[in-house]
mmCIF file of C-alpha atoms in Angstrom:
data_model
loop_
_atom_site.group_PDB
_atom_site.id
_atom_site.type_symbol
_atom_site.label_atom_id
_atom_site.label_comp_id
_atom_site.label_asym_id
_atom_site.label_seq_id
_atom_site.Cartn_x
_atom_site.Cartn_y
_atom_site.Cartn_z
ATOM 1 C CA MET U 819 -35.498 -3.422 4.690
ATOM 2 C CA THR U 820 -35.150 -0.754 7.324
ATOM 3 C CA GLU U 821 -32.781 2.141 6.772
ATOM 4 C CA GLY U 822 -30.494 3.110 9.668
ATOM 5 C CA SER U 823 -28.357 6.129 10.383
ATOM 6 C CA SER U 824 -24.960 4.669 9.484
ATOM 7 C CA SER U 825 -25.450 1.723 7.173
ATOM 8 C CA HIS U 826 -22.828 0.689 4.641
ATOM 9 C CA TYR U 827 -25.219 1.743 1.892
ATOM 10 C CA GLU U 828 -25.568 5.234 3.344
ATOM 11 C CA VAL U 829 -21.810 5.555 3.773
ATOM 12 C CA LEU U 830 -21.294 4.917 0.047
ATOM 13 C CA ARG U 831 -24.516 6.725 -0.881
ATOM 14 C CA VAL U 832 -25.923 3.826 -2.901
ATOM 15 C CA ALA U 833 -29.277 2.064 -2.866
ATOM 16 C CA VAL U 834 -29.660 -1.342 -1.265
ATOM 17 C CA THR U 835 -30.213 -2.665 -4.801
ATOM 18 C CA ALA U 836 -26.902 -1.215 -6.089
ATOM 19 C CA THR U 837 -24.951 -3.296 -8.590
ATOM 20 C CA GLU U 838 -21.277 -4.195 -8.209
ATOM 21 C CA ARG U 839 -20.333 -1.498 -10.709
ATOM 22 C CA GLU U 840 -22.377 1.150 -8.876
ATOM 23 C CA ILE U 841 -20.694 0.195 -5.599
ATOM 24 C CA LYS U 842 -17.230 0.457 -7.159
ATOM 25 C CA VAL U 843 -17.961 3.865 -8.677
ATOM 26 C CA ALA U 844 -19.412 5.151 -5.406
ATOM 27 C CA TYR U 845 -16.452 3.801 -3.456
ATOM 28 C CA ARG U 846 -13.876 5.504 -5.666
ATOM 29 C CA LYS U 847 -15.644 8.819 -5.171
ATOM 30 C CA ALA U 848 -16.076 8.384 -1.412
ATOM 31 C CA ALA U 849 -12.506 7.107 -0.894
ATOM 32 C CA ARG U 850 -10.968 10.095 -2.649
ATOM 33 C CA ALA U 851 -13.138 12.525 -0.703
ATOM 34 C CA SER U 852 -12.481 11.000 2.722
ATOM 35 C CA HIS U 853 -8.814 9.972 2.395
ATOM 36 C CA PRO U 854 -6.726 11.680 5.124
ATOM 37 C CA ASP U 855 -3.935 12.382 2.638
ATOM 38 C CA HIS U 856 -6.371 14.571 0.710
ATOM 39 C CA GLY U 857 -7.769 16.444 3.687
ATOM 40 C CA GLY U 858 -10.354 13.863 4.715
ATOM 41 C CA ASP U 859 -11.080 12.283 8.070
ATOM 42 C CA ALA U 860 -9.380 8.999 9.035
ATOM 43 C CA ALA U 861 -12.468 7.648 10.807
ATOM 44 C CA ALA U 862 -14.679 8.430 7.812
ATOM 45 C CA PHE U 863 -12.154 6.803 5.489
ATOM 46 C CA ARG U 864 -12.112 3.616 7.556
ATOM 47 C CA GLN U 865 -15.906 3.563 7.466
ATOM 48 C CA VAL U 866 -15.886 3.962 3.681
ATOM 49 C CA THR U 867 -13.342 1.177 3.274
ATOM 50 C CA LEU U 868 -15.238 -1.197 5.541
ATOM 51 C CA ALA U 869 -18.481 -0.465 3.692
ATOM 52 C CA TYR U 870 -16.851 -1.259 0.349
ATOM 53 C CA GLU U 871 -15.130 -4.453 1.546
ATOM 54 C CA THR U 872 -18.464 -5.693 2.910
ATOM 55 C CA LEU U 873 -20.721 -4.801 -0.002
ATOM 56 C CA ILE U 874 -18.367 -5.821 -2.803
ATOM 57 C CA ASP U 875 -18.128 -9.397 -1.468
ATOM 58 C CA PRO U 876 -21.385 -11.289 -2.267
ATOM 59 C CA ARG U 877 -21.210 -13.530 0.812
ATOM 60 C CA ARG U 878 -20.383 -10.726 3.224
ATOM 61 C CA ARG U 879 -23.013 -8.502 1.641
ATOM 62 C CA ALA U 880 -25.695 -11.192 1.985
ATOM 63 C CA ALA U 881 -24.826 -11.740 5.642
ATOM 64 C CA TYR U 882 -24.785 -8.003 6.259
ATOM 65 C CA ASP U 883 -28.144 -7.565 4.544
ATOM 66 C CA ARG U 884 -29.659 -10.193 6.833
ATOM 67 C CA SER U 885 -28.466 -8.388 9.958
ATOM 68 C CA TYR U 886 -29.180 -5.004 8.381
ATOM 69 C CA ALA U 887 -32.802 -5.994 7.934
ATOM 70 C CA GLY U 888 -33.038 -6.897 11.588
ATOM 71 C CA GLY U 889 -32.745 -3.388 13.001
ATOM 72 C CA PRO U 890 -30.934 -0.049 13.038
ATOM 73 C CA ARG U 891 -27.861 -1.295 14.902
ATOM 74 C CA HIS U 892 -26.047 -2.636 11.829
ATOM 75 C CA ARG U 893 -23.536 -5.331 12.446
ATOM 76 C CA THR U 894 -20.880 -7.111 10.422
ATOM 77 C CA PRO U 895 -21.176 -10.788 9.430
ATOM 78 C CA ALA U 896 -19.193 -11.672 12.548
ATOM 79 C CA GLY U 897 -21.739 -9.920 14.723
ATOM 80 C CA ALA U 898 -19.253 -7.237 15.791
ATOM 81 C CA ASP U 899 -19.745 -3.501 15.633
ATOM 82 C CA GLU U 900 -18.700 -1.845 12.377
ATOM 83 C CA ALA U 901 -15.695 -0.500 14.274
ATOM 84 C CA HIS U 902 -14.169 -4.003 13.999
ATOM 85 C CA PHE U 903 -11.616 -2.369 11.687
ATOM 86 C CA ASP U 904 -9.519 -1.961 14.815
ATOM 87 C CA ALA U 905 -9.966 -5.553 16.009
ATOM 88 C CA PRO U 906 -6.906 -7.810 15.631
ATOM 89 C CA ALA U 907 -6.753 -11.085 13.791
ATOM 90 C CA ALA U 908 -6.196 -14.408 15.480
ATOM 91 C CA GLY U 909 -2.526 -14.883 16.184
ATOM 92 C CA SER U 910 -1.653 -11.186 16.434
ATOM 93 C CA HIS U 911 -0.222 -9.718 19.615
ATOM 94 C CA ALA U 912 -2.531 -6.716 19.731
ATOM 95 C CA SER U 913 -5.258 -6.643 22.350
ATOM 96 C CA ALA U 914 -8.744 -7.498 21.116
ATOM 97 C CA THR U 915 -10.266 -4.089 21.765
ATOM 98 C CA ILE U 916 -12.383 -1.719 19.721
ATOM 99 C CA HIS U 917 -11.144 1.836 19.499
ATOM 100 C CA ARG U 918 -13.204 4.318 21.456
ATOM 101 C CA PRO U 919 -13.066 8.114 21.116
ATOM 102 C CA GLY U 920 -10.371 9.564 23.311
ATOM 103 C CA THR U 921 -8.144 6.478 23.355
ATOM 104 C CA PRO U 922 -4.728 6.518 21.604
ATOM 105 C CA ARG U 923 -4.667 5.566 17.931
ATOM 106 C CA ASN U 924 -2.648 2.621 16.742
ATOM 107 C CA THR U 925 0.837 3.519 15.543
ATOM 108 C CA SER U 926 3.204 2.045 12.973
ATOM 109 C CA GLY U 927 5.240 0.338 15.708
ATOM 110 C CA ASP U 928 2.299 -1.645 17.048
ATOM 111 C CA ALA U 929 1.664 -5.315 16.276
ATOM 112 C CA PRO U 930 -0.127 -5.932 12.964
ATOM 113 C CA ILE U 931 -3.914 -5.946 12.717
ATOM 114 C CA TYR U 932 -5.416 -7.879 9.797
ATOM 115 C CA VAL U 933 -8.333 -6.437 7.845
ATOM 116 C CA PRO U 934 -10.580 -8.273 7.362
ATOM 117 C CA PRO U 935 -9.717 -10.306 10.469
ATOM 118 C CA PHE U 936 -8.992 -14.032 10.291
ATOM 119 C CA ASP U 937 -11.254 -14.939 13.193
ATOM 120 C CA VAL U 938 -14.616 -14.271 11.485
ATOM 121 C CA PRO U 939 -16.716 -17.451 11.876
ATOM 122 C CA GLY U 940 -17.601 -19.072 8.570
ATOM 123 C CA SER U 941 -15.478 -16.729 6.444
ATOM 124 C CA VAL U 942 -12.894 -17.897 3.915
ATOM 125 C CA PRO U 943 -9.565 -16.015 4.300
ATOM 126 C CA LEU U 944 -8.294 -14.190 1.228
ATOM 127 C CA ILE U 945 -4.830 -15.643 1.861
ATOM 128 C CA PRO U 946 -3.525 -18.004 4.568
ATOM 129 C CA LEU U 947 -2.469 -16.421 7.855
ATOM 130 C CA ASP U 948 1.086 -17.758 7.594
ATOM 131 C CA LEU U 949 1.455 -16.083 4.198
ATOM 132 C CA ALA U 950 -0.062 -12.807 5.408
ATOM 133 C CA SER U 951 2.313 -12.857 8.395
ATOM 134 C CA GLN U 952 5.434 -12.811 6.209
ATOM 135 C CA GLN U 953 7.020 -9.402 5.815
ATOM 136 C CA ILE U 954 8.974 -10.268 2.656
ATOM 137 C CA HIS U 955 7.435 -11.966 -0.374
ATOM 138 C CA GLY U 956 9.539 -13.108 -3.316
ATOM 139 C CA MET U 957 13.162 -12.287 -4.096
ATOM 140 C CA PRO U 958 14.953 -10.755 -7.093
ATOM 141 C CA ARG U 959 15.539 -13.365 -9.763
ATOM 142 C CA LYS U 960 17.017 -13.537 -13.226
ATOM 143 C CA ARG U 961 14.815 -12.079 -15.960
ATOM 144 C CA GLY U 962 16.324 -11.922 -19.425
ATOM 145 C CA ILE U 963 20.031 -12.092 -20.245
ATOM 146 C CA PHE U 964 21.650 -8.664 -20.441
ATOM 147 C CA GLY U 965 22.657 -7.076 -17.154
ATOM 148 C CA ALA U 966 20.850 -9.701 -15.096
ATOM 149 C CA GLU U 967 23.565 -10.066 -12.438
ATOM 150 C CA ALA U 968 23.938 -6.314 -11.960
ATOM 151 C CA ARG U 969 20.175 -5.917 -11.668
ATOM 152 C CA ILE U 970 19.899 -8.697 -9.097
ATOM 153 C CA GLN U 971 22.764 -7.147 -7.121
ATOM 154 C CA ARG U 972 21.142 -3.730 -6.833
ATOM 155 C CA GLU U 973 17.705 -5.181 -6.113
ATOM 156 C CA MET U 974 19.162 -7.378 -3.369
ATOM 157 C CA ARG U 975 20.711 -4.300 -1.785
ATOM 158 C CA THR U 976 17.282 -2.680 -1.668
ATOM 159 C CA VAL U 977 15.694 -5.777 -0.137
ATOM 160 C CA GLN U 978 18.403 -5.938 2.537
ATOM 161 C CA LEU U 979 18.099 -2.217 3.264
ATOM 162 C CA ILE U 980 14.321 -2.381 3.738
ATOM 163 C CA ASP U 981 14.610 -5.605 5.734
ATOM 164 C CA ARG U 982 17.106 -4.070 8.173
ATOM 165 C CA GLN U 983 15.982 -0.454 8.350
ATOM 166 C CA VAL U 984 12.231 -0.303 7.657
ATOM 167 C CA LEU U 985 10.469 -3.595 8.408
ATOM 168 C CA PRO U 986 11.542 -3.833 12.084
ATOM 169 C CA ALA U 987 10.135 -0.347 12.682
ATOM 170 C CA ILE U 988 6.802 -1.079 10.957
ATOM 171 C CA PRO U 989 5.696 -4.672 11.711
ATOM 172 C CA ALA U 990 2.638 -4.410 9.448
ATOM 173 C CA ALA U 991 4.716 -3.462 6.395
ATOM 174 C CA ARG U 992 4.805 -6.075 3.633
ATOM 175 C CA LEU U 993 7.512 -6.067 0.944
ATOM 176 C CA ILE U 994 6.630 -7.692 -2.395
ATOM 177 C CA ASN U 995 9.458 -8.186 -4.896
ATOM 178 C CA GLY U 996 9.201 -8.782 -8.636
ATOM 179 C CA LEU U 997 5.737 -7.520 -9.567
ATOM 180 C CA LEU U 998 4.549 -7.407 -13.141
ATOM 181 C CA SER U 999 3.857 -3.804 -14.104
ATOM 182 C CA PRO U 1000 0.175 -3.118 -14.863
ATOM 183 C CA ALA U 1001 1.220 -0.162 -17.058
ATOM 184 C CA ASP U 1002 3.455 -1.984 -19.553
ATOM 185 C CA ASN U 1003 5.387 -5.206 -20.075
ATOM 186 C CA SER U 1004 8.129 -4.326 -17.595
ATOM 187 C CA HIS U 1005 8.368 -5.196 -13.920
ATOM 188 C CA ILE U 1006 8.336 -3.379 -10.588
ATOM 189 C CA ASP U 1007 11.426 -4.099 -8.503
ATOM 190 C CA HIS U 1008 9.721 -3.698 -5.136
ATOM 191 C CA ALA U 1009 6.361 -2.724 -3.630
ATOM 192 C CA LEU U 1010 6.045 -1.868 0.062
ATOM 193 C CA LEU U 1011 2.557 -1.857 1.591
ATOM 194 C CA SER U 1012 1.511 -0.692 5.043
ATOM 195 C CA GLY U 1013 -2.061 0.202 5.930
ATOM 196 C CA TYR U 1014 -3.393 2.390 3.133
ATOM 197 C CA ARG U 1015 -0.069 3.511 1.682
ATOM 198 C CA LEU U 1016 1.918 1.814 -1.071
ATOM 199 C CA ALA U 1017 5.470 2.647 -2.153
ATOM 200 C CA LEU U 1018 6.763 1.396 -5.516
ATOM 201 C CA ILE U 1019 10.553 1.232 -5.572
ATOM 202 C CA GLY U 1020 13.114 0.974 -8.374
ATOM 203 C CA SER U 1021 16.820 0.298 -7.784
ATOM 204 C CA MET U 1022 19.933 1.794 -9.378
ATOM 205 C CA LEU U 1023 23.676 1.338 -8.797
ATOM 206 C CA LEU U 1024 25.850 4.370 -9.667
ATOM 207 C CA PRO U 1025 29.387 5.601 -8.866
ATOM 208 C CA LYS U 1026 29.961 7.909 -5.910
ATOM 209 C CA GLY U 1027 29.717 11.628 -6.499
ATOM 210 C CA ALA U 1028 27.215 14.465 -6.625
ATOM 211 C CA TYR U 1029 24.046 14.069 -8.667
ATOM 212 C CA ALA U 1030 21.207 16.495 -9.321
ATOM 213 C CA TRP U 1031 17.572 15.443 -9.637
ATOM 214 C CA ASP U 1032 15.158 17.963 -11.190
ATOM 215 C CA GLY U 1033 12.057 15.786 -11.204
ATOM 216 C CA ASN U 1034 12.674 14.436 -14.719
ATOM 217 C CA THR U 1035 16.344 13.576 -15.144
ATOM 218 C CA LEU U 1036 19.295 12.674 -12.949
ATOM 219 C CA ASN U 1037 22.384 14.692 -13.930
ATOM 220 C CA HIS U 1038 26.024 13.996 -13.119
ATOM 221 C CA GLY U 1039 29.022 15.803 -14.576
ATOM 222 C CA GLY U 1040 27.029 17.197 -17.466
ATOM 223 C CA ARG U 1041 25.617 13.801 -18.320
ATOM 224 C CA SER U 1042 21.948 12.852 -17.952
ATOM 225 C CA ILE U 1043 21.015 9.478 -16.513
ATOM 226 C CA ALA U 1044 17.543 8.060 -16.977
ATOM 227 C CA PRO U 1045 16.140 6.528 -13.789
ATOM 228 C CA PRO U 1046 13.476 3.808 -13.948
ATOM 229 C CA GLN U 1047 10.250 5.132 -15.430
ATOM 230 C CA LEU U 1048 8.059 4.741 -12.369
ATOM 231 C CA ALA U 1049 5.603 7.630 -12.863
ATOM 232 C CA PRO U 1050 3.322 5.762 -15.332
ATOM 233 C CA VAL U 1051 3.309 2.735 -13.044
ATOM 234 C CA VAL U 1052 2.449 4.877 -10.013
ATOM 235 C CA ARG U 1053 -0.463 6.426 -11.894
ATOM 236 C CA ARG U 1054 -1.737 3.035 -13.012
ATOM 237 C CA MET U 1055 -1.464 1.520 -9.539
ATOM 238 C CA GLN U 1056 -3.258 4.534 -8.088
ATOM 239 C CA ASP U 1057 -6.127 3.868 -10.501
ATOM 240 C CA ILE U 1058 -6.203 0.199 -9.519
ATOM 241 C CA PHE U 1059 -6.125 0.964 -5.787
ATOM 242 C CA PRO U 1060 -8.011 4.250 -5.273
ATOM 243 C CA GLU U 1061 -8.161 3.627 -1.538
ATOM 244 C CA LEU U 1062 -4.362 3.848 -1.291
ATOM 245 C CA ASN U 1063 -1.868 6.677 -1.454
ATOM 246 C CA VAL U 1064 0.659 5.398 -4.011
ATOM 247 C CA THR U 1065 4.112 6.935 -4.436
ATOM 248 C CA GLY U 1066 7.271 6.055 -6.379
ATOM 249 C CA TRP U 1067 10.841 5.923 -5.147
ATOM 250 C CA THR U 1068 14.111 5.306 -6.975
ATOM 251 C CA VAL U 1069 16.977 4.363 -4.680
ATOM 252 C CA VAL U 1070 20.533 4.930 -5.929
ATOM 253 C CA HIS U 1071 23.097 2.645 -4.305
ATOM 254 C CA SER U 1072 26.844 3.284 -4.281
ATOM 255 C CA PRO U 1073 29.325 0.511 -5.184
ATOM 256 C CA ASP U 1074 30.959 0.540 -1.733
ATOM 257 C CA GLY U 1075 27.677 0.220 0.171
ATOM 258 C CA ASN U 1076 27.836 3.654 1.827
ATOM 259 C CA LEU U 1077 24.210 4.490 2.622
ATOM 260 C CA HIS U 1078 24.874 8.227 2.268
ATOM 261 C CA GLU U 1079 26.472 7.979 -1.172
ATOM 262 C CA PRO U 1080 26.003 9.136 -3.816
ATOM 263 C CA VAL U 1081 24.900 12.620 -2.820
ATOM 264 C CA ILE U 1082 21.709 13.648 -4.612
ATOM 265 C CA ASP U 1083 20.733 17.312 -4.755
ATOM 266 C CA HIS U 1084 17.074 18.023 -5.405
ATOM 267 C CA HIS U 1085 16.678 21.042 -7.649
ATOM 268 C CA ARG U 1086 13.485 22.995 -8.153
ATOM 269 C CA ARG U 1087 11.357 21.047 -10.559
ATOM 270 C CA ALA U 1088 10.611 22.453 -13.968
ATOM 271 C CA ARG U 1089 7.033 23.031 -15.100
ATOM 272 C CA GLY U 1090 5.407 19.749 -15.995
ATOM 273 C CA ALA U 1091 8.035 17.651 -14.215
ATOM 274 C CA SER U 1092 6.810 14.568 -12.408
ATOM 275 C CA ASP U 1093 6.279 14.912 -8.672
ATOM 276 C CA MET U 1094 5.170 11.298 -8.260
ATOM 277 C CA VAL U 1095 8.663 9.804 -7.865
ATOM 278 C CA GLN U 1096 11.481 10.629 -5.459
ATOM 279 C CA VAL U 1097 15.126 9.839 -6.250
ATOM 280 C CA VAL U 1098 17.186 9.243 -3.110
ATOM 281 C CA ASN U 1099 20.250 7.411 -1.825
ATOM 282 C CA ALA U 1100 19.918 4.445 0.528
ATOM 283 C CA ALA U 1101 19.799 6.568 3.688
ATOM 284 C CA GLY U 1102 17.176 8.815 2.120
ATOM 285 C CA LEU U 1103 15.049 5.818 1.134
ATOM 286 C CA SER U 1104 15.116 4.349 4.626
ATOM 287 C CA ARG U 1105 14.189 7.662 6.229
ATOM 288 C CA GLY U 1106 11.597 8.580 3.603
ATOM 289 C CA LEU U 1107 9.803 5.228 3.600
ATOM 290 C CA LYS U 1108 9.449 5.175 7.370
ATOM 291 C CA GLN U 1109 8.016 8.690 7.379
ATOM 292 C CA PHE U 1110 5.668 7.963 4.473
ATOM 293 C CA LEU U 1111 4.286 4.686 5.794
ATOM 294 C CA ALA U 1112 4.060 5.751 9.432
ATOM 295 C CA GLY U 1113 2.183 8.913 8.477
ATOM 296 C CA GLY U 1114 -0.738 7.127 6.858
ATOM 297 C CA PRO U 1115 -4.069 6.085 8.367
ATOM 298 C CA ALA U 1116 -3.918 2.821 10.366
ATOM 299 C CA PRO U 1117 -0.231 2.122 9.595
ATOM 300 C CA ASN U 1118 -0.272 -1.062 11.697
ATOM 301 C CA THR U 1119 -2.931 -2.606 9.432
ATOM 302 C CA VAL U 1120 -2.233 -5.430 6.995
ATOM 303 C CA ASN U 1121 -4.666 -4.687 4.175
ATOM 304 C CA LEU U 1122 -5.450 -8.242 3.056
ATOM 305 C CA PRO U 1123 -7.474 -7.449 -0.113
ATOM 306 C CA VAL U 1124 -4.618 -5.309 -1.461
ATOM 307 C CA LEU U 1125 -1.896 -7.719 -0.330
ATOM 308 C CA ALA U 1126 -3.669 -10.649 -1.987
ATOM 309 C CA ARG U 1127 -3.924 -8.787 -5.299
ATOM 310 C CA LEU U 1128 -0.252 -7.784 -5.165
ATOM 311 C CA LEU U 1129 0.838 -11.353 -4.481
ATOM 312 C CA ARG U 1130 -1.134 -12.542 -7.496
ATOM 313 C CA GLY U 1131 0.820 -10.029 -9.595
ATOM 314 C CA MET U 1132 4.242 -11.479 -8.795
ATOM 315 C CA HIS U 1133 6.355 -13.059 -11.545
#
């Protein structure tokens, strides 16, 4: 088998005989090093991700190996250049073009691009196109007995807020409600995925007033209020999806529906306080999520491998 200058194996720095475990280990290392959120290069990160998605799938790897053996111009199973990361899926409204140096990058407001694309001949989609096209998956539902109605009410407010304020601005964003937590036996209210960024969101409903968040506790009138414990879940999800930038958000709704209430002051965090979760009101969540998701690499991408795994984790 002939080695080329930019093969998937060279990108991940593994031998052509690498096992699945060796590929996973190499990918985690390469993804962390090349991720734009950690000072890496977006183009290199896309190359790393494409290499992993190809080599970790036995059928795609076999097809790639056949073309890889044919010459130095390595091609994907579809016969397209490796830059097919920027090619849209069938049914999307984006033009079927490959990004060239010097042309504008795709933005969060552009039509969704599916990775891997749905129009690869002979491939089996990870999930159906109609399911991947939905922006909202699942809805809050009753779990347990105590406080169920109040929980559903605050979770529904979060769903409506994201549906009205965030999803129209980022067409590739996908909201998944009611995930089982991989860190414990609890659940995750909401997960919002766009490109290579994932926001985990918990919901609260508190009276109007001024609150102070110090990174560990939410204080109001001398009383401490414990927000949802999202930090362990964020850490676990980051381990599961090393290619993503995972953050946690707790949104505090007011009883009257005012998006700017309650007021939450962010105090300087104490040593050892968690910086993985932000506590905000509804207006702060809408603004923060749009900035977070739009600022990531390829924000108009629907990451099908991640989306499929999240959907399997729903209640």
